[in-house]
Tab-separated table of C-alpha atoms in Angstrom:
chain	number	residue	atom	x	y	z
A	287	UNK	CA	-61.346	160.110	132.583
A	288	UNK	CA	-61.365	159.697	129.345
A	289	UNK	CA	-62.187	162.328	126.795
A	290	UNK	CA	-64.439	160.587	123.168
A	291	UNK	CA	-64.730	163.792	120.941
A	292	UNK	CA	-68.002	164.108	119.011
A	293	UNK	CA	-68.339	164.553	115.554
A	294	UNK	CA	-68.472	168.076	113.859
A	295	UNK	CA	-71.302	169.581	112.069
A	296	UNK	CA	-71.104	172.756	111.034
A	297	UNK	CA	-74.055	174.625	111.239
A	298	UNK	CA	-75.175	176.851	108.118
A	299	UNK	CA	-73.920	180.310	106.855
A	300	UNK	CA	-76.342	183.344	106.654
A	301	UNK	CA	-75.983	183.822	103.118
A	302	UNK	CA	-75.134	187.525	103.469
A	303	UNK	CA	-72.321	186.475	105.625
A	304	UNK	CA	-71.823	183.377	102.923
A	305	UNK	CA	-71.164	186.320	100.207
A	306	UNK	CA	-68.962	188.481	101.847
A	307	UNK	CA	-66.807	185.593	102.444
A	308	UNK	CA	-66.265	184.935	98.564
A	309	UNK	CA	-65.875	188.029	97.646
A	310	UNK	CA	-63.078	188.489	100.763
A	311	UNK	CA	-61.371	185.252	98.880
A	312	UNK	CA	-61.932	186.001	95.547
A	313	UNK	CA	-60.018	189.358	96.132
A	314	UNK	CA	-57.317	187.341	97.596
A	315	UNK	CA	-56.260	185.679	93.881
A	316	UNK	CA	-53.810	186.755	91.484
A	317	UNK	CA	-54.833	188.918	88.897
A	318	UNK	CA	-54.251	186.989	86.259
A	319	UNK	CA	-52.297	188.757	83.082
A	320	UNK	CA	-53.850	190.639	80.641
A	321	UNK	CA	-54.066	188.925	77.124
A	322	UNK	CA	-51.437	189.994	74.433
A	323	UNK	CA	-51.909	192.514	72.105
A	324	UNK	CA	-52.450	191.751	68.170
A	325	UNK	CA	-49.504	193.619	67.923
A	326	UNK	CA	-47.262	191.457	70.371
A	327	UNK	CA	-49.144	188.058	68.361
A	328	UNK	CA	-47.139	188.943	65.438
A	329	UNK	CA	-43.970	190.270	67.523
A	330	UNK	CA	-43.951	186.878	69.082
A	331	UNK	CA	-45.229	184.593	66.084
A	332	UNK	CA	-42.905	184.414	62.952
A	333	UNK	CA	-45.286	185.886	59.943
A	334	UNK	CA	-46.135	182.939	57.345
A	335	UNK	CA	-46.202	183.617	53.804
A	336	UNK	CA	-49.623	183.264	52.349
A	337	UNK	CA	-50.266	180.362	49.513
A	338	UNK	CA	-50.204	180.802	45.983
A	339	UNK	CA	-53.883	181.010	45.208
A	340	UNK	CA	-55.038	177.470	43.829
A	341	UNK	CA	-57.399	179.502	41.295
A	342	UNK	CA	-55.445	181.183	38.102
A	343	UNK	CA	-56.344	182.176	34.666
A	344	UNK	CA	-55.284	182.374	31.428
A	345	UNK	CA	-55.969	184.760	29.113
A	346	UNK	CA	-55.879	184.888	25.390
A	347	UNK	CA	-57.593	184.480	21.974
A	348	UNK	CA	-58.725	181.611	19.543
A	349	UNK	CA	-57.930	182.597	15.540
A	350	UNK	CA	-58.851	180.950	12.055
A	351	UNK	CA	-57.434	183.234	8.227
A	352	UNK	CA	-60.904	182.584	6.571
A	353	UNK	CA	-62.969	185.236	6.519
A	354	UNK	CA	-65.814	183.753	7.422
A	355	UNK	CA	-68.767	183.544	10.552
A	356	UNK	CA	-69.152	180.260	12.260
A	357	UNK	CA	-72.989	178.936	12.171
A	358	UNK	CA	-74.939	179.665	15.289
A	359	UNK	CA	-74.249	177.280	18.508
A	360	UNK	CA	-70.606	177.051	17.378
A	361	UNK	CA	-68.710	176.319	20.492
A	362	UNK	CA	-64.534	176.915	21.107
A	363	UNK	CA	-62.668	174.710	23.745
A	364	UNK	CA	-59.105	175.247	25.141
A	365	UNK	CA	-57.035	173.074	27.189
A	366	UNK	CA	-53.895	173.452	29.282
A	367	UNK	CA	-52.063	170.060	28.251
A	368	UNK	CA	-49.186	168.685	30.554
A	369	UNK	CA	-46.632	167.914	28.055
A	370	UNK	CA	-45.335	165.406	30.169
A	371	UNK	CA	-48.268	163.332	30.437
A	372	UNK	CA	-48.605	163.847	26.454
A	373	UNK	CA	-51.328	161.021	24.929
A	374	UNK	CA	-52.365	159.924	28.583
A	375	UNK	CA	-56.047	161.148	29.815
A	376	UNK	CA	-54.242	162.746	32.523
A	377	UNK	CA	-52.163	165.391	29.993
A	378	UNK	CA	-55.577	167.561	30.632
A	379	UNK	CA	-55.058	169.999	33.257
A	380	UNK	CA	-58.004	172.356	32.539
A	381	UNK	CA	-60.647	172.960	29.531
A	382	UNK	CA	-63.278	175.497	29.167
A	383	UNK	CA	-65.775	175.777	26.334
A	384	UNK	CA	-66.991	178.966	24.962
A	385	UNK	CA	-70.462	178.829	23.952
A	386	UNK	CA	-71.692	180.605	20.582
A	387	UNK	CA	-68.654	181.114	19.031
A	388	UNK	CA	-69.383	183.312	15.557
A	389	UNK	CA	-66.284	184.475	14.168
A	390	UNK	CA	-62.385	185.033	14.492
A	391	UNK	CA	-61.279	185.701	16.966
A	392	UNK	CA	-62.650	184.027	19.918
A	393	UNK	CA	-61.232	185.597	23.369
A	394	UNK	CA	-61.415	183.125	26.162
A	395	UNK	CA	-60.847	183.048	29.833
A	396	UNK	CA	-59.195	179.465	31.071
A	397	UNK	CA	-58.937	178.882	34.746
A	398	UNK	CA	-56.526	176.370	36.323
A	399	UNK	CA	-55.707	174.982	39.473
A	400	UNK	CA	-52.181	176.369	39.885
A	401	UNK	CA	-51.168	173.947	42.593
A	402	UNK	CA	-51.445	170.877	39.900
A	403	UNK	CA	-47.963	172.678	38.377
A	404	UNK	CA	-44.834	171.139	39.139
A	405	UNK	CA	-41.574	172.903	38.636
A	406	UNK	CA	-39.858	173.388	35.010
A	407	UNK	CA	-42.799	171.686	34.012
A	408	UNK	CA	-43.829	172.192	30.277
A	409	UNK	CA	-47.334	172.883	29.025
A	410	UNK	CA	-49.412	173.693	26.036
A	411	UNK	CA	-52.592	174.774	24.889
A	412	UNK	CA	-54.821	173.062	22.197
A	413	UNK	CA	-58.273	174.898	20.812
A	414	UNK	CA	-60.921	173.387	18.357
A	415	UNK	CA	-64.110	174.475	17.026
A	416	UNK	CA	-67.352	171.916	16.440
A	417	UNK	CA	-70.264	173.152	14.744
A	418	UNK	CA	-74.012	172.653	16.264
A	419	UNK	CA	-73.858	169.294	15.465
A	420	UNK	CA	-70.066	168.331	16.636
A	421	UNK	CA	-68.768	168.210	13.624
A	422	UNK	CA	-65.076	169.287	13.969
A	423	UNK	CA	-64.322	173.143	11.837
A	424	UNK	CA	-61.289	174.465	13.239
A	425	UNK	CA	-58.860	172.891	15.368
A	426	UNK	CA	-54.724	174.039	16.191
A	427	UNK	CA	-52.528	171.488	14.468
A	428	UNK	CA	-49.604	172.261	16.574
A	429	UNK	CA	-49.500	172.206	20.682
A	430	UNK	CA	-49.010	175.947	21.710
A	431	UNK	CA	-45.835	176.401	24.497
A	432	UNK	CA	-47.363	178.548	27.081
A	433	UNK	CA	-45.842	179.756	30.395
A	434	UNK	CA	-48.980	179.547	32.562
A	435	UNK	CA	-47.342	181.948	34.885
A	436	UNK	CA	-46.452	184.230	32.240
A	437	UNK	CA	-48.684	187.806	31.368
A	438	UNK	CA	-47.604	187.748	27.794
A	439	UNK	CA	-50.526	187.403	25.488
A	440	UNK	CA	-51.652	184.336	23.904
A	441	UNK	CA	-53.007	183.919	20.024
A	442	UNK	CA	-53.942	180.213	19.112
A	443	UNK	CA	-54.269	179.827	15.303
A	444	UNK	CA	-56.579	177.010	14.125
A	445	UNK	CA	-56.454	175.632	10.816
A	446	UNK	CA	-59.911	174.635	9.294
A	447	UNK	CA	-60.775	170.554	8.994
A	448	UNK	CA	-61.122	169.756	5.650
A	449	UNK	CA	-64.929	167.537	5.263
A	450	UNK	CA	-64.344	163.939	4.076
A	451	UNK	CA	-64.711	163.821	0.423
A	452	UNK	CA	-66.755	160.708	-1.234
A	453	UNK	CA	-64.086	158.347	-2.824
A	454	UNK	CA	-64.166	159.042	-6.924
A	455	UNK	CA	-61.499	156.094	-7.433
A	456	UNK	CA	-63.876	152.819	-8.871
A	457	UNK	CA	-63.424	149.901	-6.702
A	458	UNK	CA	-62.374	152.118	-3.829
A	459	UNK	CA	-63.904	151.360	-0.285
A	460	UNK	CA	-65.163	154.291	1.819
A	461	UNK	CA	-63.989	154.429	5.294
A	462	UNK	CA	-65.159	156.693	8.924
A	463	UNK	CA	-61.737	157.380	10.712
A	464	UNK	CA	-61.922	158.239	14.519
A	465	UNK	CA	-59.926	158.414	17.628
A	466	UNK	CA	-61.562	156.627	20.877
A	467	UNK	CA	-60.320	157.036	24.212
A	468	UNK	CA	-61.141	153.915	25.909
A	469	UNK	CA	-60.292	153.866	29.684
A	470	UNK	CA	-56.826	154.983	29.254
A	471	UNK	CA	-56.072	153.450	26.255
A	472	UNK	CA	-56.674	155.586	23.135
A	473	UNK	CA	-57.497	153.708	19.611
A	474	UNK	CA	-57.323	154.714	16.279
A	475	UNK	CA	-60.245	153.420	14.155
A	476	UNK	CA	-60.396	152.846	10.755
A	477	UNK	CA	-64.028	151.434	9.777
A	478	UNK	CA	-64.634	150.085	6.640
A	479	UNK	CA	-68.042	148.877	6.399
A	480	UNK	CA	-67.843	148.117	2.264
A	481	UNK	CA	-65.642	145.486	3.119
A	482	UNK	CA	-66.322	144.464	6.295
A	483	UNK	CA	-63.121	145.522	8.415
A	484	UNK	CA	-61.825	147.427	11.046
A	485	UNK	CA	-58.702	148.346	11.564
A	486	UNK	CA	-57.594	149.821	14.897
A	487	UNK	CA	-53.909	151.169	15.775
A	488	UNK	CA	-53.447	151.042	20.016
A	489	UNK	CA	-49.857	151.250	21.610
A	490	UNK	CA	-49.147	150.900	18.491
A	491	UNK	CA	-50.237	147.556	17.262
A	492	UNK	CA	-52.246	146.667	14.814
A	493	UNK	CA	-55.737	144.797	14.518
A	494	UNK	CA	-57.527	144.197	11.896
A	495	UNK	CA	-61.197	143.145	12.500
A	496	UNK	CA	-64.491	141.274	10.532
A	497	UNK	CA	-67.623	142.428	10.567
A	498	UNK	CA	-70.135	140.384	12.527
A	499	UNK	CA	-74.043	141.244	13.592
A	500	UNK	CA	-75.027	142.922	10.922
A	501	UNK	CA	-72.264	145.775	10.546
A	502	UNK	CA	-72.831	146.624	14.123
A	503	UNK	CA	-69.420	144.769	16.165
A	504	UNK	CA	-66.155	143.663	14.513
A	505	UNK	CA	-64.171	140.818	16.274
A	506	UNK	CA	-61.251	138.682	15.286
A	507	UNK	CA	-60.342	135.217	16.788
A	508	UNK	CA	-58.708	136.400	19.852
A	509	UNK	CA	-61.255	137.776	21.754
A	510	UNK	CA	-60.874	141.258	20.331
A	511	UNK	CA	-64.004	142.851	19.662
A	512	UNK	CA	-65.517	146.524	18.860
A	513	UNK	CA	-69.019	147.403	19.108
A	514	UNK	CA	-70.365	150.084	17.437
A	515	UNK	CA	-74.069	149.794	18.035
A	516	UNK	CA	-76.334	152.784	17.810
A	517	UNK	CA	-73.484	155.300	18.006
A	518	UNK	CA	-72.098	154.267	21.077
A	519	UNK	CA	-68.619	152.334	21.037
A	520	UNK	CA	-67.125	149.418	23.394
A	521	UNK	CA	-63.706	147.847	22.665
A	522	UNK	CA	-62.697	144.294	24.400
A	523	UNK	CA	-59.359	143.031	24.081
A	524	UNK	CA	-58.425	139.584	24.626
A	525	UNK	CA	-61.238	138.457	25.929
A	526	UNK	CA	-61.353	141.142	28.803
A	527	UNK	CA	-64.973	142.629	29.791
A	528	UNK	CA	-65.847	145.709	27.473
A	529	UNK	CA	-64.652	148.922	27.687
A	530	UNK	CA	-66.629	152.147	26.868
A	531	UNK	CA	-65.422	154.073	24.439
A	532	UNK	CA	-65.720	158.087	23.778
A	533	UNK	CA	-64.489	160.049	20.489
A	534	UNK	CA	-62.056	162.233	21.124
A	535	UNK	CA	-60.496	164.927	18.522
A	536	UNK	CA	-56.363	164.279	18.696
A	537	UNK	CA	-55.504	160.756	17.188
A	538	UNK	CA	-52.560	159.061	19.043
A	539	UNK	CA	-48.999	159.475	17.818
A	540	UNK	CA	-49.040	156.018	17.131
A	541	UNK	CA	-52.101	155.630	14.853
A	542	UNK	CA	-50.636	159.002	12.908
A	543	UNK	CA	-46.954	157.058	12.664
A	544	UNK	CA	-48.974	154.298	10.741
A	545	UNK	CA	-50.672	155.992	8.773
A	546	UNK	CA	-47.661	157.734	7.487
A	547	UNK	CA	-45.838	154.797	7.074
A	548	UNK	CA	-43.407	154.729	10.147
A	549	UNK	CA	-41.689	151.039	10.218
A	550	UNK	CA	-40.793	152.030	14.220
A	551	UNK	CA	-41.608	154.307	16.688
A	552	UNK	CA	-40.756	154.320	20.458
A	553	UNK	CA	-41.688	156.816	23.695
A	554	UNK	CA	-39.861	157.179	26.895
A	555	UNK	CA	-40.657	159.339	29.931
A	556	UNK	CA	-38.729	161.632	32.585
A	557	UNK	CA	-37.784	163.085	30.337
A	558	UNK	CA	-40.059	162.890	27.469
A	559	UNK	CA	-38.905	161.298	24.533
A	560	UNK	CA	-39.735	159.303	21.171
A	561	UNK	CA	-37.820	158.268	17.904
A	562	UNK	CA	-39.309	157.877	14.449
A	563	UNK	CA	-37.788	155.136	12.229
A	564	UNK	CA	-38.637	155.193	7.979
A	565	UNK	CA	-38.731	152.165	5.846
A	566	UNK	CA	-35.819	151.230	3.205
A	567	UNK	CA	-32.699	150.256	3.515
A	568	UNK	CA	-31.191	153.343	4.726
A	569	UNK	CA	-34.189	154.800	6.712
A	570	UNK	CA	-34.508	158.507	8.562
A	571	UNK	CA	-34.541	158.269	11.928
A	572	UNK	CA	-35.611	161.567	14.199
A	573	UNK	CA	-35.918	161.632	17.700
A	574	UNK	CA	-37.115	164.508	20.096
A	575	UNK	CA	-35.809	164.945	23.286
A	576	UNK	CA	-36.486	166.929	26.501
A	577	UNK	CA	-40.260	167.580	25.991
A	578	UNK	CA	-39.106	168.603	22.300
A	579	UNK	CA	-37.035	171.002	23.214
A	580	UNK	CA	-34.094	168.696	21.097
A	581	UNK	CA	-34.075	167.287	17.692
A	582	UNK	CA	-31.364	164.575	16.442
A	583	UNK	CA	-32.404	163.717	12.961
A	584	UNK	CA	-30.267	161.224	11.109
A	585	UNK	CA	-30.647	161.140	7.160
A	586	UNK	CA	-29.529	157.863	6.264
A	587	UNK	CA	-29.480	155.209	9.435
A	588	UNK	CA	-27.277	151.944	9.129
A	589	UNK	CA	-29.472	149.037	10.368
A	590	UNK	CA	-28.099	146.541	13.405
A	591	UNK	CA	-30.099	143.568	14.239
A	592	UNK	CA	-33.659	145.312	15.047
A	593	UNK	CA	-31.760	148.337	15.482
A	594	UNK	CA	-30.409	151.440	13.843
A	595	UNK	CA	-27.036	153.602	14.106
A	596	UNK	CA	-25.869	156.947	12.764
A	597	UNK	CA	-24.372	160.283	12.782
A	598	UNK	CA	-26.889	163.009	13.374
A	599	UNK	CA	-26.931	166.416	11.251
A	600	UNK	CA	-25.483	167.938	14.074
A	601	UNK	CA	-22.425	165.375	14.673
A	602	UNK	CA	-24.085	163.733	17.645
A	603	UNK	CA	-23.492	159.490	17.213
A	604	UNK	CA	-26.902	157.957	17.460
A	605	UNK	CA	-27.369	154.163	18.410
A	606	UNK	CA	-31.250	153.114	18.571
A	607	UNK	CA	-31.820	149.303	20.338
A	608	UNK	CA	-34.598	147.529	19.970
A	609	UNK	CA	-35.801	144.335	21.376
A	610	UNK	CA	-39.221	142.314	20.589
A	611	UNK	CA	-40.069	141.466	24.214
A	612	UNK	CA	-43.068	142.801	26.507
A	613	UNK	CA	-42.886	146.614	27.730
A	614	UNK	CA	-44.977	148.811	29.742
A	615	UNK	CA	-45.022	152.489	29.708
A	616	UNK	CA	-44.429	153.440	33.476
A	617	UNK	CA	-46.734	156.580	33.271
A	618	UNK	CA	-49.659	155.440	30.677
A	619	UNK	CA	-49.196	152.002	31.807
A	620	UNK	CA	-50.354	150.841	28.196
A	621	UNK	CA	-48.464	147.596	26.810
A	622	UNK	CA	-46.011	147.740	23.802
A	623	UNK	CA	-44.460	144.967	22.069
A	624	UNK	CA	-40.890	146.167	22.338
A	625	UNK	CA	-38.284	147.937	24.093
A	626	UNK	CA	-35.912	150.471	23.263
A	627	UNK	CA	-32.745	152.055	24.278
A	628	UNK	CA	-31.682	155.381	22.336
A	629	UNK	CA	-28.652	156.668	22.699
A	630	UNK	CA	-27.211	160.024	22.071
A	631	UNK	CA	-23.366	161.170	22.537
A	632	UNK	CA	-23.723	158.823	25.391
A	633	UNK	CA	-26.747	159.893	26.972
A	634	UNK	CA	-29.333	156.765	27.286
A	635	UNK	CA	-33.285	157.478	26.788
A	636	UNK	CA	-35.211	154.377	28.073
A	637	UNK	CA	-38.918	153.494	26.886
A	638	UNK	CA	-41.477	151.474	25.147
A	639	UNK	CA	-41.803	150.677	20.941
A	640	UNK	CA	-43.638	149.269	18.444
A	641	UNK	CA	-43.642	148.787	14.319
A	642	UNK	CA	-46.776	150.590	13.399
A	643	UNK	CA	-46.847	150.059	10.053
A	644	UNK	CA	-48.619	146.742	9.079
């Protein structure tokens, strides 16, 4: 005979039965181990060193010689400058404004993001002083070294901005200088409403351009334009949709070259550089190097081809290059009409140039 088994169901538990069996099993398990002490966590984990703190200061005073009190609503503003990144909108690091300025000096408290630093980088500091109504009274004619890591204290003389006289010459044409930064391209402006012209200095070219609507744009033939309606400026170039425009107080090194006459001036980058060229036949030529920590000044340069050569003040052989053909500043990005090739002793510096000087 044959034996079919029947299925199993199991029948259920009391439940006081049902709980001593868990806690029978449960007391069965492993104790599991207990969890480390804060004291082992850093036995057994390597200590990391904490980050600089992004936040920093610095510390220091605004000064001006005249004995004198600012009017009321006078406000001071410092910058940290990259010196690297000199006459690009990104040379700014920080800026802080301190309101109701009255008299010298002006302490002021600058914060910066200390991460932004790179290593043996250079910097500065520039201060200015506008009135209540932005006019420009005091600004520092000279960018101020600083060592943003550095406790030593820091004085920042400003020289006061002379106002713009009337012209007492007959037959002479009055004139509103400014400085626009326009995207990343900053302009020097020279508008001359009694005759109808503008000139502007950028990367340092020159255009001149004729007054059209009523005073309010200036345009040439090729599509180059400024409009200076009701205070607010716009620059086109070559036909290109309109820029906005904002003053700004520091003209660009190549608007002041012009204006003093410079028959060449080039930049270069990494590290910074630029060369000054005179007029005549035997022009100076000066160049800083390094950020301007070097100066090679040659009194009387020999011209070659577009070119100059000489023997420095200090003995160092100087050989500037030049050639008229398209260059673009690898940092600023702005467009120059020639490039260069300086060389010092046989060290090469490598950058962008123009002739200022109409």
């Amino acid at each position: 005979m044959q034996l079919v088994p029947r299925s199993f169901r199991p029948h259920a538990l009391p439940a006081s039965l049902l709980g001593g069996l868990v806690l029978a099993l449960s007391a069965c398990q492993p104790t599991p181990p207990a969890p480390a002490t804060a004291a082992g966590d850093a036995a057994a984990t390597p200590a990391e060193a904490a980050p600089a703190p992004a936040d920093a200061m610095i510390e220091g005073r605004a000064t001006y010689r005249e004995r004198m009190l600012l009017p009321p609503g006078s406000r001071l503003s410092v910058q940290l400058l990259d010196n690297q990144l000199a006459d690009t909108p990104r040379a700014v690091l920080a800026e802080v404004e301190v309101e109701d300025a009255r008299s010298s000096p002006i302490p002021f408290r600058l914060p910066y993001d200390a991460t932004e630093l790179r290593p043996n980088g250079l910097y500065g500091l520039h201060a200015s002083v506008r009135g209540p109504d932005g006019r420009l009274l005091f600004v520092t004619d000279t960018r101020h070294a600083v060592d943003p890591a550095s406790d030593a204290p820091i004085e920042l003389l400003m020289k006061r901005v002379a106002g713009r006289a009337a012209p007492d010459t007959p037959g002479e044409v009055p004139q509103a200088g400014l400085t626009l930064q326009c995207g990343d391209l900053r302009v020097d402006a020279q508008l001359r409403p009694g005759d109808g012209k503008a000139m502007l200095a950028l990367s340092g070219r020159q255009l001149v351009l004729a007054s059209a609507d009523d005073g309010n744009r200036y345009e040439d033939d090729l599509g180059n334009a400024l409009d200076t309606r009701d205070g607010a400026y716009a620059l086109s170039l070559a036909g290109q949709p309109a820029v906005a425009c904002t003053p700004v107080e520091t003209p660009s090194p190549w608007g002041a070259a012009a204006r003093r006459g410079i028959a060449f001036r080039a930049a270069g980058n990494e590290p910074g550089w630029h060369v000054e060229v005179g007029t005549g036949d035997a022009p100076r030529l000066k160049a800083e190097l390094d950020y301007g920590t070097r100066t090679v000044e040659v009194e009387r340069a020999a011209a070659q081809g577009l070119g100059y050569a000489g023997t420095a003040t200090d003995g160092s052989v100087v050989r500037l290059e030049v050639e008229r053909t398209a260059c673009q500043d690898d940092m600023s990005g702005e467009s120059f009409e020639a490039s260069a090739r300086l060389h010092v002793n046989g060290e090469t510096f490598r950058g962008c140039g123009s002739f200022p000087a109409p």
